[in-house]
Amino acid sequence: MSVISIQLGNNLYCKDPQSTELGKKIVLHSIKLISELGFEAFTFRKLSMQIDSTEASIYRYFDNKHRLLVYLIAWYWAWMEYKIEYETHHLGNPQEKLDRIIRLITEKKVPDDTFPDIDEEALNKIVIAESDKTYLTKRVDKDNQNGLFKGYKSLCDHIAALILNINPNFTFAHALASTALEASNQQVFFAEHLPSLTELSKLEDPYSANYHFVKNLIFKTIDA
Amino acid sequence: MSVISIQLGNNLYCKDPQSTELGKKIVLHSIKLISELGFEAFTFRKLSMQIDSTEASIYRYFDNKHRLLVYLIAWYWAWMEYKIEYETHHLGNPQEKLDRIIRLITEKKVPDDTFPDIDEEALNKIVIAESDKTYLTKRVDKDNQNGLFKGYKSLCDHIAALILNINPNFTFAHALASTALEASNQQVFFAEHLPSLTELSKLEDPYSANYHFVKNLIFKTIDA
DNA sequence: CTATAAATGATAGTATTACTATCAACGAAT
DNA sequence: ATTCGTTGATAGTAATACTATCATTTATAG
């Protein structure tokens, strides 16, 4: 039995949280706490109490809570890439691949037994409500230089390449890919909190509706 | 000569900043400071020093800096609605109206002499970099109940109505409208800070490119 | 089995933030 | 002349976001 783990660039942490028990506890409980409290109300102090440790110990893994958030989001996108690779490598044409990716991105997230230390459902909540905060800061350029957004950019690239495969003349492949990725999460947030901004909450199955919305958005837009 | 001013719901402030000199100074300089420092590093203390006043005085106008941000963003969207009304009421068909709206939303913002107290260019920067933070909080449901997002929702409605006018069978009019609104700002941010997520930065005129991207996105998607 | 290094815990301390409270001073309206 | 509304001045508090130091436990290598 081989153990799969998601390896992340070493700029994403001070000390690799996957390398120790404490590190794993930090990740596990930070997902729980951030999804419950929201990122603003989340503090290392609260986390340290939750895991019976100290602030100082947590600071040895992550410089600050923003870095921890960036790490979690990066883990999420690396996980998505892994799932996409797994579920699309056997597919023949780019249309099918793209369709499958859209399904994976929009579907309801359930616990993935491959990674028992991560609550993927709670992490998805964080991605929906907090991921924009990873780059909406004054540090974005430095963070980008340090490769903190590599995973997301790579996924965007991946989707853009398929789009260009389907229609080589489409000018805005990356723009459409990033728009679709952002929208797929944003619409879920709107459905729950600002329902007049979307139809998703009115339809029987919001996840399926989201899938159809995003699929339609992409395929109609790139059609030559 | 009639003076036009943008009236905002009274839940957006404690005391109307447009009613006093100090209030106007708060708005004027907060736009400057937030656009320079970013919302996280912006504090009432820094603002009070900038305008030679005190924190306590600022708190009489806004409960906290988040409320001030919400106020500024609400002002922006009310201003956009005003401009849209002005520039589209004479147009005949919904296609033309929608096209004009997309142009207004994506075009580079220049100072509007009608409102000398507001630096629209700096405010647009804030909208691009900070506006998602108005609703990405644990308070979003309460804030929404208090009508803080009325302006944005109304604009989204406005666009969705035109979309339905053009294609009454399109299921996701509001979802597409909110996606387009979000994307039009997000793409500008990406172009500047995460350029691999968009083509905008590579093209001669990024604003014009954004206009074509969003226009294409909407019109292709709704086409029956 | 011991020496040594690595990881963690315990504790303390600091500058800043995000407020709240109180009271004095000032100008404008009645 | 009084009173009201606005602002300024000052003070104070709990919490946050760290940083630093040193002791203790745990793992590992010889």
Short mmCIF file of N, CA and C (backbone and C1' of nucleotides) in Angstrom, two decimals, chain A residues 15 20 22 53-54 57 60-61, chain C residues 6-13:
data_model
loop_
_atom_site.label_atom_id
_atom_site.label_comp_id
_atom_site.label_asym_id
_atom_site.label_seq_id
_atom_site.Cartn_x
_atom_site.Cartn_y
_atom_site.Cartn_z
N LYS A 15 8.34 25.46 8.55
CA LYS A 15 8.68 24.06 8.74
C LYS A 15 7.52 23.24 8.19
N THR A 20 5.55 16.46 10.92
CA THR A 20 5.42 16.16 12.36
C THR A 20 3.96 16.02 12.77
N LEU A 22 2.61 17.56 15.40
CA LEU A 22 2.10 18.90 15.71
C LEU A 22 1.70 19.62 14.43
N SER A 53 -1.43 23.50 22.64
CA SER A 53 -0.04 23.84 22.37
C SER A 53 0.12 25.35 22.65
N THR A 54 1.11 25.96 22.06
CA THR A 54 1.33 27.38 22.32
C THR A 54 1.46 28.15 21.01
N SER A 57 4.85 27.77 19.31
CA SER A 57 5.05 26.53 18.54
C SER A 57 4.45 26.64 17.15
N ARG A 60 6.44 28.47 14.60
CA ARG A 60 7.57 27.75 14.01
C ARG A 60 7.19 27.10 12.68
N TYR A 61 5.91 26.90 12.45
CA TYR A 61 5.45 26.30 11.20
C TYR A 61 5.02 27.35 10.18
P DA C 6 20.16 19.79 15.13
"O5'" DA C 6 18.61 19.47 15.26
"C5'" DA C 6 18.15 18.12 15.04
"C4'" DA C 6 16.73 18.01 15.56
"C3'" DA C 6 15.84 19.21 15.21
"O3'" DA C 6 14.64 18.69 14.66
"C1'" DA C 6 15.76 18.77 17.54
P DA C 7 13.49 19.63 14.11
"O5'" DA C 7 12.43 19.58 15.29
"C5'" DA C 7 11.93 18.31 15.71
"C4'" DA C 7 11.05 18.51 16.91
"C3'" DA C 7 10.00 19.62 16.74
"O3'" DA C 7 8.73 19.05 17.01
"C1'" DA C 7 11.20 19.88 18.78
P DT C 8 7.43 19.90 16.89
"O5'" DT C 8 7.22 20.36 18.39
"C5'" DT C 8 7.00 19.37 19.39
"C4'" DT C 8 7.04 20.00 20.75
"C3'" DT C 8 5.99 21.07 21.00
"O3'" DT C 8 5.02 20.53 21.88
"C1'" DT C 8 8.11 21.62 21.95
P DG C 9 3.81 21.42 22.40
"O5'" DG C 9 4.41 22.02 23.73
"C5'" DG C 9 4.99 21.13 24.68
"C4'" DG C 9 5.33 21.89 25.95
"C3'" DG C 9 4.28 22.91 26.39
"O3'" DG C 9 4.15 22.80 27.81
"C1'" DG C 9 6.36 24.01 26.08
P DA C 10 3.02 23.56 28.61
"O5'" DA C 10 3.84 24.68 29.39
"C5'" DA C 10 5.16 24.42 29.85
"C4'" DA C 10 5.72 25.70 30.46
"C3'" DA C 10 4.65 26.74 30.85
"O3'" DA C 10 4.93 27.20 32.15
"C1'" DA C 10 6.26 27.71 29.38
P DT C 11 3.96 28.20 32.94
"O5'" DT C 11 4.67 29.61 32.67
"C5'" DT C 11 6.08 29.71 32.77
"C4'" DT C 11 6.54 31.03 32.21
"C3'" DT C 11 5.57 32.20 32.43
"O3'" DT C 11 6.16 33.11 33.36
"C1'" DT C 11 6.54 32.23 30.26
P DA C 12 5.38 34.45 33.82
"O5'" DA C 12 6.14 35.54 32.94
"C5'" DA C 12 7.53 35.36 32.64
"C4'" DA C 12 7.94 36.43 31.63
"C3'" DA C 12 7.14 37.74 31.77
"O3'" DA C 12 8.04 38.82 31.86
"C1'" DA C 12 7.16 36.98 29.51
P DG C 13 7.53 40.29 32.23
"O5'" DG C 13 7.78 41.05 30.85
"C5'" DG C 13 8.96 40.75 30.08
"C4'" DG C 13 8.78 41.33 28.71
"C3'" DG C 13 7.95 42.62 28.70
"O3'" DG C 13 8.62 43.62 27.94
"C1'" DG C 13 7.08 41.10 27.14
#
